[in-house]
Coordinates of C-alpha atoms and ligand atoms in Angstrom, one line a residue:
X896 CA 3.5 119.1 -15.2
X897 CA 2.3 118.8 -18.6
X898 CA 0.1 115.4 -19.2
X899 CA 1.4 113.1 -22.1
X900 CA -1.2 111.7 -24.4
X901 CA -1.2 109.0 -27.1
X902 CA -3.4 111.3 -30.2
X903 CA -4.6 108.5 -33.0
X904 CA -6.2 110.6 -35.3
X905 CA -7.3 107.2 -37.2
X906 CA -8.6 107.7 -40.6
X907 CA -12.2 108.3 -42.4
X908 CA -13.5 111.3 -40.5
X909 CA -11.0 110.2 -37.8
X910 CA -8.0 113.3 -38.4
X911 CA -11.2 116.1 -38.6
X912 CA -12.9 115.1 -35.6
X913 CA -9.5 114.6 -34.1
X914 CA -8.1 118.0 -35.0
X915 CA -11.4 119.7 -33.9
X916 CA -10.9 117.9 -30.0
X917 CA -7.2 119.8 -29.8
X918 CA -8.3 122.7 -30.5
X919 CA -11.3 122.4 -27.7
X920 CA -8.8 120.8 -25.4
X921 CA -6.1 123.8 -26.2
X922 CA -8.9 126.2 -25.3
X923 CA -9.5 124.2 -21.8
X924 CA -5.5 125.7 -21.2
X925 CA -4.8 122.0 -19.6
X926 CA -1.1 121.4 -20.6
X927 CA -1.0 118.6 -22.7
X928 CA 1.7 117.2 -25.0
X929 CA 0.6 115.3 -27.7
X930 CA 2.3 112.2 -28.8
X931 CA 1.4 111.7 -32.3
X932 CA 0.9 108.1 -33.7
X933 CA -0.7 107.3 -37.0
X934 CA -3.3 104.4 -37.6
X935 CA -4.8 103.7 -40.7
X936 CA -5.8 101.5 -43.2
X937 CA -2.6 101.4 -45.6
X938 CA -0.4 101.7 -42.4
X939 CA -2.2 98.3 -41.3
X940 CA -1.9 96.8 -44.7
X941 CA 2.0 97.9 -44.5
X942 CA 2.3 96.2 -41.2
X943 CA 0.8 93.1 -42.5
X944 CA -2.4 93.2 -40.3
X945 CA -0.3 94.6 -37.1
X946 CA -0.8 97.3 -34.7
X947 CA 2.3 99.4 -36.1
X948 CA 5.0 100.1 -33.2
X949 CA 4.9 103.7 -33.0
X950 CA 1.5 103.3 -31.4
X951 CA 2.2 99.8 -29.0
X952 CA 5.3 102.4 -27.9
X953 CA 3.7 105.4 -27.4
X954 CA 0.7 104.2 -25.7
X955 CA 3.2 102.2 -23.3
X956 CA 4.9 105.4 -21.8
X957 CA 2.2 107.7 -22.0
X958 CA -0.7 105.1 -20.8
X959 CA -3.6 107.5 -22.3
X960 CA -4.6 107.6 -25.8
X961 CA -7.4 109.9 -27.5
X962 CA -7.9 108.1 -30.5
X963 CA -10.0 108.5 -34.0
X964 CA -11.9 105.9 -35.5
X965 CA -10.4 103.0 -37.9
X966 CA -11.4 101.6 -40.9
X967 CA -11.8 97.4 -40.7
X968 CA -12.2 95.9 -44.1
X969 CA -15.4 93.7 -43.9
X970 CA -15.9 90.2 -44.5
X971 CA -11.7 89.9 -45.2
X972 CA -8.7 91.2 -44.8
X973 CA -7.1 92.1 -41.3
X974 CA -8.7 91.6 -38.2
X975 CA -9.8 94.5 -36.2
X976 CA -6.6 96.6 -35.1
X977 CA -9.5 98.4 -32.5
X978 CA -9.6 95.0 -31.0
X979 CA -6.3 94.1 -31.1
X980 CA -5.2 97.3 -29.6
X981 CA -8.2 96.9 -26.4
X982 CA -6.6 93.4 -25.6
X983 CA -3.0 94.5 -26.0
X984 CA -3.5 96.8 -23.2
X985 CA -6.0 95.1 -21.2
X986 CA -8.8 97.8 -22.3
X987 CA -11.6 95.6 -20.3
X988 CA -14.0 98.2 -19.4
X989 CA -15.9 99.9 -22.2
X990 CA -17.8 102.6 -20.9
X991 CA -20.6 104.7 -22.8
X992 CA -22.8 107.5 -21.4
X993 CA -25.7 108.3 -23.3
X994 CA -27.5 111.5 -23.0
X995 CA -30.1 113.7 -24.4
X996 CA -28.9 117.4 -24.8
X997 CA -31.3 120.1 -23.7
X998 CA -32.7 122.1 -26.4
X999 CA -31.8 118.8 -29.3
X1000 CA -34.9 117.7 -30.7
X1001 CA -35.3 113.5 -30.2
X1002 CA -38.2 111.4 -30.5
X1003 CA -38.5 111.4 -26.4
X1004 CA -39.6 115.0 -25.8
X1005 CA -40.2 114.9 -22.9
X1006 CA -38.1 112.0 -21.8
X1007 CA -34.4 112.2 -21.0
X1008 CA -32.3 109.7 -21.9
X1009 CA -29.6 109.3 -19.0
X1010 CA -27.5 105.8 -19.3
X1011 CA -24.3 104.2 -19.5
X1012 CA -23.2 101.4 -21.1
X1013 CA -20.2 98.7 -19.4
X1014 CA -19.3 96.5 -22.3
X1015 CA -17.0 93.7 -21.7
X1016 CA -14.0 94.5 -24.1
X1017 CA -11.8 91.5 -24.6
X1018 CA -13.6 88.2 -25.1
X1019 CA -17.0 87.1 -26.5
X1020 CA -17.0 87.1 -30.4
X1021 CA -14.6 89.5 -30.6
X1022 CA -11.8 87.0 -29.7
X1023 CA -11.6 86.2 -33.3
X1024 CA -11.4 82.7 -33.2
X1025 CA -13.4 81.5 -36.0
X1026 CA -12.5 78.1 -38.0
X1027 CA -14.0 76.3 -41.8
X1028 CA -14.2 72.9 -40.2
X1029 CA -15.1 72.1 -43.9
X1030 CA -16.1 74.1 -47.4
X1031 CA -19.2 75.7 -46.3
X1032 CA -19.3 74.7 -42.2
X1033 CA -18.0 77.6 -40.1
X1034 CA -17.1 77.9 -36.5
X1035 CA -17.0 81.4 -34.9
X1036 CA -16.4 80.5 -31.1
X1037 CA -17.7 82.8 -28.3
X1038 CA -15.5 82.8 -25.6
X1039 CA -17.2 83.9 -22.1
X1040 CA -14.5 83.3 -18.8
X1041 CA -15.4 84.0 -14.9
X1042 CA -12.4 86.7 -14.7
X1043 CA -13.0 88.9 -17.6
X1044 CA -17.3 88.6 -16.5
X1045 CA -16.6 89.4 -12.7
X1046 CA -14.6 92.2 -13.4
X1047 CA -16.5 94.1 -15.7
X1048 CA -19.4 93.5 -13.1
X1049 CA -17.7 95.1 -10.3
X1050 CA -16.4 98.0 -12.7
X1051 CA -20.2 98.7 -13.4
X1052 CA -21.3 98.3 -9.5
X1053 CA -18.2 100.3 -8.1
X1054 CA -18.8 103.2 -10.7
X1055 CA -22.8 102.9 -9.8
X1056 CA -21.6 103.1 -6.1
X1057 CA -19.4 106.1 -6.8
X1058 CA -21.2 108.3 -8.7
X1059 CA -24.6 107.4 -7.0
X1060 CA -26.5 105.7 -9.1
X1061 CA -29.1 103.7 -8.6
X1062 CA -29.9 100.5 -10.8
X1063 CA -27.8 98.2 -13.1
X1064 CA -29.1 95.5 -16.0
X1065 CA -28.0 92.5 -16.8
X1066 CA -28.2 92.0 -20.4
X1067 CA -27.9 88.2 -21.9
X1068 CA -29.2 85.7 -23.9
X1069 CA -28.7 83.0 -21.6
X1070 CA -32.7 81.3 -22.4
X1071 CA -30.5 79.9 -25.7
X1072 CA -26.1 80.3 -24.6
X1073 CA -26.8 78.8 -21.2
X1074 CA -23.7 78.1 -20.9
X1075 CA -21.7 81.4 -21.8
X1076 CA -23.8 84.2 -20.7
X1077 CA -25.7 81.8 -18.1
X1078 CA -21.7 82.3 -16.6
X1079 CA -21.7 86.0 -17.0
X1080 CA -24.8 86.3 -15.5
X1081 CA -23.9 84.6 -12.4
X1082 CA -20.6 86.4 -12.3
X1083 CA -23.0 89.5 -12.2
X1084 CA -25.7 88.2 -9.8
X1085 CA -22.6 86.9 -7.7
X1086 CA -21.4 91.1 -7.8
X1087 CA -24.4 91.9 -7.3
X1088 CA -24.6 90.7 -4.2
X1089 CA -22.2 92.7 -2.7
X1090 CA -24.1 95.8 -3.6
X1091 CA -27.2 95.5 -1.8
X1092 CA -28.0 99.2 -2.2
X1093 CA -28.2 99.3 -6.2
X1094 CA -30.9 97.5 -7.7
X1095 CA -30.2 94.8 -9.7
X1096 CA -32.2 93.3 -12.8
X1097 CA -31.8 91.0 -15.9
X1098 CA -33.2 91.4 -19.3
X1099 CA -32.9 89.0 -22.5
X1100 CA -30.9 90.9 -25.1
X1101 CA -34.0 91.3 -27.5
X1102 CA -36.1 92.6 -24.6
X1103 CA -34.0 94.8 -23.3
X1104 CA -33.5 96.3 -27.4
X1105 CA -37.3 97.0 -27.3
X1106 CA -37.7 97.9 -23.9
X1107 CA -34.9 100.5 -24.7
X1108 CA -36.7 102.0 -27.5
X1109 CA -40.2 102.0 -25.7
X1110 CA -39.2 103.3 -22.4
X1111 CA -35.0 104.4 -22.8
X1112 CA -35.7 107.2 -19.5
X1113 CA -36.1 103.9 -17.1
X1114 CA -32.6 102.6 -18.0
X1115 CA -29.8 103.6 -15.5
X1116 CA -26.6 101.3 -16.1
X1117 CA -26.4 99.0 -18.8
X1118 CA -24.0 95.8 -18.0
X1119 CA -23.2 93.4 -21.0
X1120 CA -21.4 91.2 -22.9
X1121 CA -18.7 92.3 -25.9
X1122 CA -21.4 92.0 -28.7
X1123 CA -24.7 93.1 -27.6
X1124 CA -22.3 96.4 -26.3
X1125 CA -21.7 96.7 -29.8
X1126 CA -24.9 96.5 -31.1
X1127 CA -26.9 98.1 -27.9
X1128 CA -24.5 101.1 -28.3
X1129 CA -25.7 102.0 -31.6
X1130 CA -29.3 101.5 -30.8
X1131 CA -28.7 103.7 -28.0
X1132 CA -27.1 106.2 -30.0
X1133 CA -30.1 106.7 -32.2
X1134 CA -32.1 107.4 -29.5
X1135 CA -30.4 110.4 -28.5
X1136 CA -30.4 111.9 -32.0
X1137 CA -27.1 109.4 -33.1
X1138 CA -23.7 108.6 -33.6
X1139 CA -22.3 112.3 -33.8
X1140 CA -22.8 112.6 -29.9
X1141 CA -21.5 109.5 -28.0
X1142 CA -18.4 109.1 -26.3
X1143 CA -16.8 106.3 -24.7
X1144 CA -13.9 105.6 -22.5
X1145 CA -11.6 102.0 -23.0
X1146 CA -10.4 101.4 -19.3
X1147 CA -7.9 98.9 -17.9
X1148 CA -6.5 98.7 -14.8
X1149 CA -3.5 100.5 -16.4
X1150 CA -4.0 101.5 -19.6
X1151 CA -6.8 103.9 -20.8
X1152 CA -7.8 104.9 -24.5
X1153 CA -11.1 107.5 -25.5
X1154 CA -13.0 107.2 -28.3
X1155 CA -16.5 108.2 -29.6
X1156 CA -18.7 104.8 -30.3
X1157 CA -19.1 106.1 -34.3
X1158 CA -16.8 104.1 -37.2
X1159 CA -14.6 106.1 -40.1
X1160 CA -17.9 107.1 -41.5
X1161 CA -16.4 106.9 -45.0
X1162 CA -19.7 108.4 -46.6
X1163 CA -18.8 111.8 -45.1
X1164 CA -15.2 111.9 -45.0
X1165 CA -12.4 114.6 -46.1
X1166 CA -16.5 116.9 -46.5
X1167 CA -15.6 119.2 -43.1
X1168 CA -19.1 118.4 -41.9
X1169 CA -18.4 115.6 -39.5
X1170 CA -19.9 116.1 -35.8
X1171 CA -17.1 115.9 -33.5
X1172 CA -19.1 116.0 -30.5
X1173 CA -18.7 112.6 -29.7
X1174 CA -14.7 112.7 -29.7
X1175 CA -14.8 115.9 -27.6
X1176 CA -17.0 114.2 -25.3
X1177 CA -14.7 111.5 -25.1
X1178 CA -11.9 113.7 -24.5
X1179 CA -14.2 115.5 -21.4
X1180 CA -14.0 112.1 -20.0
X1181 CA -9.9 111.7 -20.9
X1182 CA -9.6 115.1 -18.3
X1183 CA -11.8 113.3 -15.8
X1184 CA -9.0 110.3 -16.3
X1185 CA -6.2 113.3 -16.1
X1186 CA -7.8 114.7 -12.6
X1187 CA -8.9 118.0 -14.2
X1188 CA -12.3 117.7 -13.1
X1189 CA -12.5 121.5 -13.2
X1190 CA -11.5 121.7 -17.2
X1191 CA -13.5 118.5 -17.8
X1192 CA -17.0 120.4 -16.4
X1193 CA -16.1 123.4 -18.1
X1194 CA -15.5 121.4 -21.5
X1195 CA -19.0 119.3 -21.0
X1196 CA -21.0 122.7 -20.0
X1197 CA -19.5 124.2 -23.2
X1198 CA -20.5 121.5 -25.6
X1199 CA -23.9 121.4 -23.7
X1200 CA -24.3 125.1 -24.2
X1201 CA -23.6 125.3 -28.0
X1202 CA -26.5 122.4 -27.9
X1203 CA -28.9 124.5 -25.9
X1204 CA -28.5 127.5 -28.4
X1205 CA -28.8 125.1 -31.4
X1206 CA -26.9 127.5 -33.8
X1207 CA -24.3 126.3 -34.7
X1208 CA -25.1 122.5 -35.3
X1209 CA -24.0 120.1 -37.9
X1210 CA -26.3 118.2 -40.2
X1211 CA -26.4 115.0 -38.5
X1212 CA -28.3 116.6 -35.9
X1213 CA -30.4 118.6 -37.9
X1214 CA -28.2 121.6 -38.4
X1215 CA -26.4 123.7 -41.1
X1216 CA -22.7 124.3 -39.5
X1217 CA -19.5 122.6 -40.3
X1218 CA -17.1 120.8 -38.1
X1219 CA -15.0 123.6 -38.0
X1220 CA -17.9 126.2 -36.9
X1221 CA -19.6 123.7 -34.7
X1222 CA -15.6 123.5 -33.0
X1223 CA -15.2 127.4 -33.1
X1224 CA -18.6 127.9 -31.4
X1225 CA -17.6 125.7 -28.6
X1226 CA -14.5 127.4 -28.3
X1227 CA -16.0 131.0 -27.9
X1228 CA -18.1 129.3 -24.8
X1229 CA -14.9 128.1 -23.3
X1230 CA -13.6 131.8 -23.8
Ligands
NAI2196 P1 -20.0 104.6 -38.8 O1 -20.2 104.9 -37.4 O2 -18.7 105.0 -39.4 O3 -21.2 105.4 -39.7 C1 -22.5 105.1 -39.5 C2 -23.4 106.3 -40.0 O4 -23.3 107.3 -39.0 C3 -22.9 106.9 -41.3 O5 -24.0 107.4 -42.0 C4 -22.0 108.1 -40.8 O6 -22.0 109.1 -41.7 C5 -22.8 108.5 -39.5 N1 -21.8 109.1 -38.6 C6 -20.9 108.4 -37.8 N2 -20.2 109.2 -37.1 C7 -20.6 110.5 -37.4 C8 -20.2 111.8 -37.0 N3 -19.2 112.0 -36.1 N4 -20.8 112.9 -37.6 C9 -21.8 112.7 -38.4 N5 -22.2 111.5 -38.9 C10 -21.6 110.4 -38.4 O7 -20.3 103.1 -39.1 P2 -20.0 102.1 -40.3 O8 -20.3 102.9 -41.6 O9 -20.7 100.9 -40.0 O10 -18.4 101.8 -40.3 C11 -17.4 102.5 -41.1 C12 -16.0 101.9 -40.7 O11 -15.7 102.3 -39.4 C13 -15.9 100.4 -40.7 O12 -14.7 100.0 -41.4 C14 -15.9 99.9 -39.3 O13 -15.2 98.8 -39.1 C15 -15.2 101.1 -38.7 N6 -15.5 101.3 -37.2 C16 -14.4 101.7 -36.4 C17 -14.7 101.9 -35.1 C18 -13.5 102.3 -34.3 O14 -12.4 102.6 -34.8 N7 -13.6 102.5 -33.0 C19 -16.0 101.8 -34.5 C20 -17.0 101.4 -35.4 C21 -16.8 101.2 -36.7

């Protein structure tokens, strides 16, 4: 049986990076039929700010979407369709592996970088609730709840569990929001508890950002609120050379939707020399989701091996190909 998938190429460098993961995941020879739903800017505008219903249907029956990145207009206009879209479907689990490839040059030599990052999805800033009590006086309210803290908390510990890792940290800022993350972090401390063979630790969210850059190799699982995910994400990113490389996974009890951590990146767009590693990574994950552990390894080694030869790079990472020779090389691997 053929798996049905939700494909949101998105917009910016969203429809390149998009159309480069099909053709990696047609050379994988899983059977997959693509459901195509567009979102976009003007489609957004159209809708009047709402998540068009071609995608809310399409992602209902198929229940996995590989999706591009989409542009949010800053400081006005609609509110983030991306966030809209993760609390439609109960997206609560943002996961994010971080990890050197062999043979790319970083700043850590001889350091690899092996993390993940679980970022609560749904509440915190993002629950865009803000308010101008009067001209000049706004509100932006943070909202932090026992439910949505517990269960990303025993997300990150069963995962650790599973896959055999070894330590998880607590990242807060509860010395100044006592209230809201001092609640997460008991939530965690409480989950914690029940997983007396993973090592558990806390670290103040401008800590843990230098800590991260001074000694990334002694992180293992990251475990966060919605907005230091955001931020610690990106940080993270630039340690292992950037944003062209990392993929993440939206997860819901139901519901699951892959995307790299990277924006639209409007200053590249329509140029062919996006790095669609990060969506292909993504979409290595997406098989994982699908059971096709065996096309899933087989994708990752690829990608890994094109990094290890270092031919047939794009520029973000220091090299001279385009998307579309970066894509054909790891094709030829898959071959
Ligand atoms: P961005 O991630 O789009 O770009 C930041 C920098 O990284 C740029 O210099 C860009 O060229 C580079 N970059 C990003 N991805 C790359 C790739 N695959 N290959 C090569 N270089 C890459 O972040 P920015 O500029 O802050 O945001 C642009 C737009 O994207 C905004 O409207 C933002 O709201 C949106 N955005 C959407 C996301 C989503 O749909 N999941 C996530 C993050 C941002």
């Amino acid at each position: 049986m053929p798996h049905s998938v939700t494909l949101i190429p998105g917009d910016g460098i969203g429809p390149e990076v998009a159309e480069a993961t099909v053709r990696v995941l047609e050379a994988t020879g899983v059977p997959i039929v693509w459901e195509r739903a567009e979102l976009n800017q003007e489609l957004i505008l159209q809708s009047g700010g709402a998540i068009p219903e071609p995608v809310l249907e399409s992602l209902s029956r198929t229940m996995v979407g590989l999706k591009g990145p989409v542009t949010t207009p800053v400081a006005s206009g609609f509110q983030s369709l991306n966030v809209a879209l993760r609390k439609r479907f109960d997206l609560y689990a943002n996961v994010r592996p971080v990890k050197t490839f062999r043979g790319l040059k970083t700043r850590y030599e001889d350091t690899p970088i092996d993390l993940i990052i679980f970022r609560e999805n749904t509440e915190d800033l993002y629950s865009g609730l803000e308010h101008e009590v009067v001209p000049g006086v706004v509100t932006s309210l943070k909202v932090i709840t026992r439910k949505a803290s517990v269960r990303i908390a025993e997300y990150a510990f069963h995962f650790a569990r599973r896959v055999g890792r070894k330590k998880v940290t607590a990242i807060h800022k509860a010395n100044i929001m006592k209230l809201g993350d001092g609640l997460f972090l008991r939530c965690c401390r409480e989950v914690a508890a029940k997983f007396p063979e993973i090592e558990y630790n806390e670290l103040i969210v401008d800590n843990a950002s230098m800590q991260l850059v001074m000694r990334p190799e002694e992180f293992d699982i990251l475990l966060m609120p919605n907005l230091y995910g955001d931020i610690i994400s990106d940080l993270a990113a630039g340690l292992v050379v950037g944003l062209g490389l990392v993929p993440g996974a939206n997860m819901g009890d139901e519901h699951a939707v892959f995307e790299a951590v990277h924006g639209s990146a409007p200053d590249i767009a329509g140029k062919g020399v996006a790095n669609p590693t990060a969506l292909m990574q993504s979409a290595a994950l997406m098989l994982l989701h699908l059971g096709e552990e065996a096309a899933a390894r087989r994708l990752q080694r690829a990608i890994e091996d094109v990094y290890a030869e270092g031919k047939h790079l794009t520029r973000d990472v220091g090299g001279q190909a385009s998307t579309r020779e970066f894509t054909d090389a790891v094709i030829d691997r898959l071959a």
